Amino acid sequence: GFSVAAMGALESIALEKDLAHLTVAGQVFDLPSNDASLFSVGDYIVAGGATGPMAIVYHTGIPYIAGVSTVRVKASVDSVNQAFGSLTVGGLTVDYTAQLALNPGLAPRHGDVVEVSGVQPTAGGTLFVSSAGGGVAVGTAATMADRR
């Protein structure tokens, strides 16, 4: 499995020597700069990376629509604000308050691995998890790897 994965709009492409840094849902993925020409900012893509510098990135095959298209992220929690029901993973803020109605004991912590799913009303903005269930899964790197 990937240690970090994301599905969403391609937010940016930064070229640096032989590498391209692609940002998707606040997560940065590296791939050879030659491969970056296959992608454009705004593309709806899936990216994943394990330990090591190179990611796997591909198009979903459908257009991205802000506020409608599903955005998914698997990453380690950098910070949590339990008073506001939000957390950060990489450069992404996640609002999980909708999940608190279903699971009032939900309490992610710094360093936990989360899998979140929801929508972003604006590309690059806050991700609002689904209230329908399954919007947030929390575990350690080992337990999340076991889920695969």
Coordinates of N, CA, C and O in Angstrom, one line a residue:
G1 N 0.8 -1.2 0.0 CA 0.0 0.0 0.0 C 0.9 1.3 0.0 O 2.1 1.2 0.3
F2 N 0.2 2.3 -0.3 CA 0.9 3.6 -0.3 C 0.9 4.2 1.1 O -0.1 4.1 1.8
S3 N 1.9 5.0 1.4 CA 1.9 5.7 2.7 C 1.2 7.0 2.6 O 0.6 7.5 3.6
V4 N 1.1 7.5 1.4 CA 0.3 8.7 1.1 C -0.4 8.5 -0.2 O 0.2 8.1 -1.2
A5 N -1.7 8.9 -0.3 CA -2.4 8.8 -1.5 C -3.5 9.9 -1.5 O -3.9 10.3 -0.5
A6 N -3.8 10.3 -2.7 CA -4.9 11.3 -2.9 C -5.5 11.2 -4.2 O -4.9 10.8 -5.2
M7 N -6.8 11.6 -4.2 CA -7.6 11.7 -5.4 C -8.3 13.0 -5.4 O -9.0 13.3 -4.4
G8 N -8.1 13.8 -6.4 CA -8.7 15.2 -6.4 C -8.1 16.0 -7.6 O -7.5 15.4 -8.5
A9 N -8.4 17.3 -7.5 CA -7.9 18.1 -8.6 C -6.4 18.4 -8.4 O -5.9 18.5 -7.3
L10 N -5.7 18.4 -9.5 CA -4.3 18.7 -9.5 C -4.2 20.2 -9.3 O -4.6 21.0 -10.1
E11 N -3.6 20.6 -8.1 CA -3.6 22.0 -7.7 C -2.4 22.7 -8.2 O -2.5 23.9 -8.5
S12 N -1.3 22.0 -8.3 CA -0.1 22.7 -8.9 C 0.9 21.7 -9.4 O 0.9 20.6 -9.0
I13 N 1.8 22.2 -10.3 CA 2.9 21.4 -10.8 C 4.2 22.4 -10.7 O 4.2 23.5 -11.2
A14 N 5.2 21.9 -9.9 CA 6.4 22.7 -9.8 C 7.5 21.8 -10.3 O 7.7 20.7 -9.9
L15 N 8.3 22.4 -11.3 CA 9.4 21.6 -11.8 C 10.7 22.0 -11.1 O 11.0 23.2 -10.9
E16 N 11.5 21.0 -10.9 CA 12.8 21.3 -10.2 C 13.8 20.2 -10.8 O 13.7 19.1 -10.4
K17 N 14.7 20.7 -11.6 CA 15.7 19.8 -12.3 C 14.9 18.7 -13.0 O 14.1 18.9 -13.9
D18 N 15.2 17.4 -12.6 CA 14.6 16.2 -13.2 C 13.3 15.8 -12.5 O 12.8 14.7 -12.9
L19 N 12.8 16.5 -11.5 CA 11.6 16.1 -10.8 C 10.5 17.1 -11.0 O 10.7 18.3 -11.2
A20 N 9.3 16.6 -11.0 CA 8.1 17.4 -11.0 C 7.4 17.1 -9.7 O 7.3 16.0 -9.3
H21 N 7.0 18.2 -9.0 CA 6.2 18.1 -7.7 C 4.8 18.4 -8.0 O 4.5 19.5 -8.3
L22 N 3.9 17.4 -7.9 CA 2.5 17.6 -8.2 C 1.8 17.6 -6.8 O 2.0 16.8 -6.0
T23 N 0.9 18.6 -6.7 CA 0.1 18.8 -5.4 C -1.3 18.4 -5.7 O -2.0 19.0 -6.6
V24 N -1.8 17.4 -5.0 CA -3.2 16.9 -5.1 C -3.8 16.9 -3.6 O -3.2 16.2 -2.8
A25 N -4.9 17.6 -3.4 CA -5.5 17.6 -2.1 C -4.5 17.9 -1.0 O -4.5 17.2 0.1
G26 N -3.6 18.8 -1.2 CA -2.6 19.2 -0.2 C -1.4 18.3 -0.1 O -0.6 18.6 0.8
Q27 N -1.4 17.2 -0.8 CA -0.3 16.3 -0.7 C 0.6 16.4 -1.9 O 0.1 16.6 -3.0
V28 N 1.9 16.3 -1.7 CA 2.9 16.5 -2.8 C 3.5 15.2 -3.2 O 3.9 14.4 -2.4
F29 N 3.4 15.0 -4.5 CA 3.9 13.7 -5.1 C 5.0 14.1 -6.1 O 4.8 15.0 -6.9
D30 N 6.1 13.3 -6.1 CA 7.2 13.6 -7.1 C 7.2 12.5 -8.2 O 6.9 11.3 -7.9
L31 N 7.5 13.0 -9.4 CA 7.7 12.0 -10.5 C 8.6 12.7 -11.5 O 9.0 13.9 -11.3
P32 N 9.2 11.9 -12.4 CA 10.1 12.5 -13.3 C 9.5 13.7 -14.1 O 8.3 13.6 -14.5
S33 N 10.3 14.7 -14.3 CA 9.7 15.9 -14.9 C 9.2 15.6 -16.3 O 8.2 16.3 -16.7
N34 N 9.8 14.7 -17.0 CA 9.3 14.3 -18.4 C 7.8 13.9 -18.3 O 7.0 14.1 -19.2
D35 N 7.4 13.2 -17.2 CA 6.1 12.7 -17.1 C 5.1 13.8 -16.7 O 3.8 13.6 -16.9
A36 N 5.5 14.9 -16.2 CA 4.6 16.0 -15.8 C 3.8 16.6 -17.0 O 2.7 17.1 -16.8
S37 N 4.4 16.4 -18.2 CA 3.7 17.0 -19.4 C 2.3 16.3 -19.7 O 1.5 16.8 -20.4
L38 N 2.1 15.1 -19.0 CA 0.9 14.4 -19.2 C -0.3 15.0 -18.4 O -1.4 14.6 -18.6
F39 N 0.0 16.0 -17.5 CA -0.9 16.5 -16.6 C -1.0 18.0 -16.7 O -0.1 18.7 -17.0
S40 N -2.2 18.6 -16.3 CA -2.4 20.0 -16.3 C -3.2 20.3 -15.0 O -3.9 19.5 -14.5
V41 N -2.9 21.5 -14.5 CA -3.6 22.0 -13.3 C -5.1 21.9 -13.5 O -5.6 22.3 -14.6
G42 N -5.8 21.3 -12.6 CA -7.3 21.2 -12.7 C -7.7 19.8 -13.1 O -8.8 19.4 -12.9
D43 N -6.7 18.9 -13.6 CA -7.1 17.6 -13.9 C -7.5 16.8 -12.7 O -7.0 17.0 -11.6
Y44 N -8.4 15.9 -12.8 CA -8.9 15.0 -11.8 C -8.0 13.8 -11.8 O -8.1 13.0 -12.7
I45 N -7.2 13.6 -10.8 CA -6.2 12.6 -10.8 C -6.1 11.8 -9.5 O -6.6 12.2 -8.5
V46 N -5.4 10.7 -9.6 CA -5.1 9.8 -8.4 C -3.6 9.7 -8.3 O -3.0 9.6 -9.4
A47 N -3.1 9.9 -7.1 CA -1.6 9.8 -6.9 C -1.4 9.1 -5.7 O -2.1 9.2 -4.7
G48 N -0.3 8.3 -5.7 CA 0.1 7.5 -4.5 C 1.6 7.4 -4.5 O 2.2 7.3 -5.5
G49 N 2.1 7.3 -3.2 CA 3.5 7.1 -3.1 C 3.8 6.3 -1.8 O 3.1 6.5 -0.8
A50 N 4.8 5.5 -1.9 CA 5.3 4.7 -0.8 C 6.5 5.5 -0.3 O 6.8 6.6 -0.8
T51 N 7.3 4.8 0.5 CA 8.6 5.5 0.8 C 9.5 5.5 -0.4 O 9.5 4.5 -1.1
G52 N 10.1 6.6 -0.6 CA 10.9 6.7 -1.8 C 10.4 7.9 -2.6 O 9.3 8.4 -2.4
P53 N 11.1 8.4 -3.6 CA 10.8 9.6 -4.2 C 9.7 9.6 -5.3 O 9.1 10.6 -5.7
M54 N 9.5 8.5 -6.0 CA 8.6 8.5 -7.1 C 7.2 8.0 -6.8 O 7.0 7.0 -6.1
A55 N 6.2 8.7 -7.3 CA 4.8 8.4 -7.1 C 4.2 7.8 -8.4 O 4.8 7.8 -9.5
I56 N 3.1 7.2 -8.2 CA 2.3 6.7 -9.3 C 1.1 7.7 -9.4 O 0.5 8.0 -8.5
V57 N 1.0 8.2 -10.6 CA -0.1 9.2 -10.9 C -0.8 8.9 -12.2 O -0.2 8.5 -13.1
Y58 N -2.1 9.0 -12.1 CA -2.9 8.7 -13.3 C -4.2 9.5 -13.3 O -4.7 9.9 -12.3
H59 N -4.8 9.7 -14.5 CA -6.0 10.5 -14.7 C -7.2 9.6 -14.2 O -7.1 8.4 -14.5
T60 N -8.3 10.2 -13.7 CA -9.4 9.4 -13.4 C -10.3 9.1 -14.6 O -11.1 8.2 -14.6
G61 N -10.1 9.9 -15.6 CA -10.9 9.7 -16.8 C -12.2 10.5 -16.9 O -12.9 10.4 -17.9
I62 N -12.5 11.3 -15.8 CA -13.6 12.1 -15.8 C -13.2 13.5 -15.4 O -12.2 13.7 -14.7
P63 N -14.0 14.6 -15.7 CA -13.6 15.9 -15.3 C -13.8 16.1 -13.8 O -14.7 15.5 -13.2
Y64 N -13.0 17.0 -13.2 CA -13.2 17.4 -11.8 C -14.2 18.5 -11.7 O -14.0 19.5 -12.5
I65 N -15.1 18.4 -10.8 CA -16.1 19.5 -10.5 C -16.0 19.8 -9.1 O -16.4 19.0 -8.2
A66 N -15.5 21.0 -8.8 CA -15.4 21.5 -7.4 C -16.7 21.4 -6.7 O -17.7 21.8 -7.2
G67 N -16.7 20.9 -5.4 CA -17.9 20.8 -4.6 C -18.8 19.6 -4.9 O -19.7 19.3 -4.2
V68 N -18.5 18.9 -6.0 CA -19.3 17.7 -6.4 C -18.4 16.4 -6.5 O -18.8 15.4 -6.0
S69 N -17.2 16.5 -7.1 CA -16.3 15.4 -7.2 C -15.8 14.9 -5.9 O -15.4 15.8 -5.1
T70 N -15.7 13.6 -5.7 CA -15.2 13.1 -4.5 C -13.7 13.3 -4.4 O -12.9 13.2 -5.4
V71 N -13.2 13.7 -3.3 CA -11.8 13.9 -3.0 C -11.5 12.9 -1.9 O -12.2 12.8 -0.9
R72 N -10.4 12.2 -2.0 CA -9.9 11.2 -1.0 C -8.5 11.4 -0.7 O -7.7 11.8 -1.6
V73 N -8.1 11.2 0.6 CA -6.7 11.3 1.0 C -6.5 10.3 2.0 O -7.3 10.0 2.9
K74 N -5.3 9.7 1.9 CA -4.7 8.8 3.0 C -3.4 9.4 3.3 O -2.5 9.6 2.5
A75 N -3.2 9.8 4.6 CA -1.9 10.5 5.0 C -1.9 10.5 6.5 O -2.9 10.3 7.2
S76 N -0.7 10.9 7.0 CA -0.6 11.1 8.5 C -1.1 12.5 8.9 O -0.9 13.4 8.2
V77 N -1.7 12.5 10.1 CA -2.2 13.7 10.6 C -1.1 14.6 11.2 O -0.3 14.1 11.9
D78 N -1.1 15.8 10.7 CA 0.0 16.8 11.2 C -0.5 17.6 12.4 O 0.3 17.8 13.3
S79 N -1.8 17.9 12.4 CA -2.3 18.6 13.6 C -3.8 18.4 13.6 O -4.5 18.1 12.7
V80 N -4.4 18.6 14.9 CA -5.8 18.4 15.1 C -6.3 19.6 15.9 O -5.7 20.0 16.9
N81 N -7.5 20.1 15.6 CA -8.2 21.0 16.4 C -9.5 20.4 16.7 O -10.5 20.5 16.0
Q82 N -9.6 19.7 17.9 CA -10.8 19.0 18.2 C -12.0 19.9 18.6 O -13.1 19.6 18.4
A83 N -11.7 21.1 19.0 CA -12.7 22.1 19.3 C -13.5 22.4 18.1 O -14.7 22.7 18.2
F84 N -12.9 22.5 16.9 CA -13.5 22.8 15.7 C -13.7 21.6 14.8 O -14.3 21.8 13.7
G85 N -13.3 20.4 15.2 CA -13.5 19.2 14.4 C -12.8 19.3 13.1 O -13.3 18.9 12.0
S86 N -11.5 19.7 13.2 CA -10.7 19.8 12.0 C -9.3 19.2 12.2 O -8.9 19.2 13.3
L87 N -8.7 18.8 11.1 CA -7.3 18.3 11.2 C -6.6 18.7 9.9 O -7.2 19.2 8.9
T88 N -5.3 18.6 9.9 CA -4.5 18.9 8.7 C -3.7 17.7 8.4 O -3.2 17.0 9.3
V89 N -3.6 17.4 7.1 CA -2.7 16.4 6.5 C -2.0 17.1 5.4 O -2.6 17.5 4.4
G90 N -0.7 17.2 5.5 CA 0.0 17.9 4.5 C -0.5 19.3 4.4 O -0.7 20.0 5.4
G91 N -0.8 19.8 3.2 CA -1.3 21.2 3.1 C -2.8 21.2 3.0 O -3.4 22.2 2.6
L92 N -3.5 20.2 3.5 CA -5.0 20.1 3.4 C -5.6 20.2 4.8 O -5.2 19.5 5.7
T93 N -6.6 21.1 4.9 CA -7.4 21.1 6.1 C -8.7 20.3 5.9 O -9.3 20.4 4.8
V94 N -9.0 19.4 6.8 CA -10.1 18.5 6.8 C -11.1 18.9 7.9 O -10.7 18.9 9.0
D95 N -12.4 19.2 7.5 CA -13.4 19.4 8.5 C -14.2 18.1 8.6 O -14.9 17.7 7.7
Y96 N -14.1 17.5 9.8 CA -14.8 16.2 10.0 C -16.0 16.3 10.9 O -16.5 15.3 11.5
T97 N -16.5 17.5 11.1 CA -17.6 17.7 12.0 C -18.9 16.9 11.7 O -19.6 16.5 12.5
A98 N -19.1 16.7 10.4 CA -20.3 15.9 10.0 C -20.1 14.4 10.5 O -21.1 13.8 10.8
Q99 N -18.9 13.9 10.7 CA -18.7 12.6 11.2 C -19.0 12.5 12.7 O -19.3 11.4 13.2
L100 N -18.9 13.6 13.4 CA -19.1 13.6 14.8 C -20.5 13.3 15.2 O -20.7 12.7 16.3
A101 N -21.5 13.6 14.3 CA -22.8 13.2 14.6 C -23.0 11.6 14.6 O -23.8 11.1 15.4
L102 N -22.2 11.0 13.7 CA -22.3 9.5 13.7 C -21.4 8.9 14.7 O -21.6 7.8 15.1
N103 N -20.3 9.5 15.0 CA -19.3 9.0 15.9 C -18.7 10.1 16.8 O -17.7 10.6 16.5
P104 N -19.5 10.4 17.9 CA -19.0 11.5 18.8 C -17.7 11.3 19.4 O -17.0 12.2 19.9
G105 N -17.2 10.0 19.5 CA -15.9 9.7 20.1 C -14.8 9.8 19.1 O -13.6 9.6 19.5
L106 N -15.0 10.2 17.9 CA -14.0 10.4 16.9 C -12.9 11.4 17.4 O -13.3 12.5 17.6
A107 N -11.7 10.9 17.6 CA -10.7 11.8 18.1 C -9.3 11.5 17.5 O -8.4 10.9 18.1
P108 N -9.1 11.9 16.2 CA -7.8 11.6 15.6 C -6.7 12.4 16.3 O -7.0 13.5 16.9
R109 N -5.5 11.9 16.3 CA -4.4 12.5 17.0 C -3.3 12.7 16.0 O -3.2 12.0 15.0
H110 N -2.4 13.6 16.4 CA -1.1 13.9 15.6 C -0.4 12.5 15.3 O -0.3 11.7 16.3
G111 N -0.1 12.2 14.1 CA 0.7 11.0 13.8 C -0.2 9.9 13.4 O 0.3 8.9 12.8
D112 N -1.5 9.9 13.7 CA -2.4 8.9 13.2 C -2.5 8.9 11.7 O -2.3 10.0 11.1
V113 N -2.8 7.8 11.1 CA -3.0 7.7 9.7 C -4.5 7.8 9.4 O -5.2 7.0 10.1
V114 N -4.9 8.7 8.6 CA -6.4 8.8 8.3 C -6.6 8.6 6.8 O -5.8 8.9 6.0
E115 N -7.8 8.1 6.6 CA -8.3 8.0 5.2 C -9.6 8.8 5.3 O -10.5 8.6 6.1
V116 N -9.6 9.9 4.5 CA -10.8 10.8 4.5 C -11.4 10.9 3.1 O -10.6 10.7 2.1
S117 N -12.7 11.1 3.0 CA -13.4 11.2 1.8 C -14.4 12.3 1.9 O -15.2 12.3 2.9
G118 N -14.5 13.1 0.9 CA -15.5 14.2 1.0 C -15.4 15.0 -0.3 O -15.0 14.6 -1.3
V119 N -15.8 16.3 -0.1 CA -15.8 17.3 -1.2 C -15.1 18.5 -0.8 O -15.1 18.9 0.4
Q120 N -14.5 19.2 -1.8 CA -13.9 20.5 -1.6 C -14.7 21.5 -2.4 O -14.7 21.5 -3.7
P121 N -15.4 22.5 -1.8 CA -16.2 23.5 -2.5 C -15.3 24.3 -3.5 O -15.8 24.7 -4.5
T122 N -14.1 24.5 -3.1 CA -13.1 25.1 -4.0 C -11.9 24.3 -4.1 O -11.4 23.8 -3.0
A123 N -11.3 24.1 -5.3 CA -10.1 23.3 -5.4 C -9.0 23.9 -4.5 O -8.8 25.1 -4.5
G124 N -8.4 23.1 -3.7 CA -7.3 23.6 -2.8 C -7.8 24.1 -1.5 O -7.1 24.4 -0.6
G125 N -9.2 24.1 -1.3 CA -9.8 24.6 -0.1 C -9.9 23.4 0.9 O -9.4 22.4 0.8
T126 N -10.7 23.7 1.9 CA -11.0 22.7 3.0 C -11.8 21.6 2.4 O -12.7 21.8 1.6
L127 N -11.5 20.4 2.9 CA -12.2 19.2 2.5 C -13.2 18.9 3.6 O -12.9 18.8 4.8
F128 N -14.5 18.8 3.2 CA -15.6 18.5 4.1 C -15.9 17.0 3.9 O -16.4 16.6 2.9
V129 N -15.8 16.3 5.0 CA -16.0 14.8 4.9 C -17.5 14.6 4.8 O -18.3 15.4 5.3
S130 N -17.9 13.5 4.3 CA -19.2 13.1 4.1 C -19.9 12.7 5.4 O -19.3 12.2 6.3
S131 N -21.2 13.1 5.6 CA -21.9 12.7 6.8 C -22.6 11.4 6.6 O -23.2 10.9 7.5
A132 N -22.4 10.8 5.5 CA -23.1 9.5 5.2 C -22.4 8.3 5.8 O -22.8 7.2 5.6
G133 N -21.3 8.5 6.4 CA -20.5 7.4 7.0 C -19.4 7.1 6.1 O -19.4 7.3 4.8
G134 N -18.3 6.5 6.6 CA -17.1 6.2 5.8 C -16.3 7.4 5.4 O -15.4 7.2 4.6
G135 N -16.6 8.6 5.9 CA -15.9 9.8 5.6 C -14.5 9.9 6.2 O -13.6 10.5 5.7
V136 N -14.3 9.2 7.4 CA -13.1 9.2 8.1 C -12.8 7.9 8.7 O -13.6 7.3 9.3
A137 N -11.6 7.4 8.4 CA -11.1 6.2 9.1 C -9.8 6.5 9.7 O -8.9 7.2 9.1
V138 N -9.6 6.2 11.0 CA -8.4 6.5 11.7 C -7.7 5.3 12.2 O -8.3 4.3 12.7
G139 N -6.4 5.3 12.1 CA -5.6 4.1 12.6 C -4.1 4.5 12.6 O -3.7 5.6 12.3
T140 N -3.3 3.5 12.9 CA -1.9 3.7 12.8 C -1.4 3.2 11.4 O -2.2 2.6 10.7
A141 N -0.2 3.5 11.1 CA 0.3 3.0 9.8 C 0.1 1.5 9.6 O -0.3 1.0 8.6
A142 N 0.4 0.8 10.7 CA 0.3 -0.7 10.6 C -1.2 -1.1 10.4 O -1.5 -2.0 9.6
T143 N -2.1 -0.5 11.2 CA -3.5 -1.0 11.0 C -4.1 -0.6 9.7 O -4.9 -1.3 9.2
M144 N -3.7 0.6 9.2 CA -4.2 1.0 7.9 C -3.6 0.1 6.8 O -4.3 -0.2 5.8
A145 N -2.4 -0.3 6.9 CA -1.8 -1.3 5.9 C -2.6 -2.6 6.0 O -2.8 -3.2 4.9
D146 N -3.0 -3.0 7.1 CA -3.7 -4.3 7.3 C -5.1 -4.2 6.6 O -5.7 -5.3 6.2
R147 N -5.7 -3.0 6.4 CA -7.0 -2.9 5.8 C -7.0 -3.2 4.3 O -8.0 -3.4 3.7
R148 N -5.8 -3.2 3.7 CA -5.7 -3.4 2.3 C -5.7 -4.9 1.9 O -5.4 -5.8 2.4

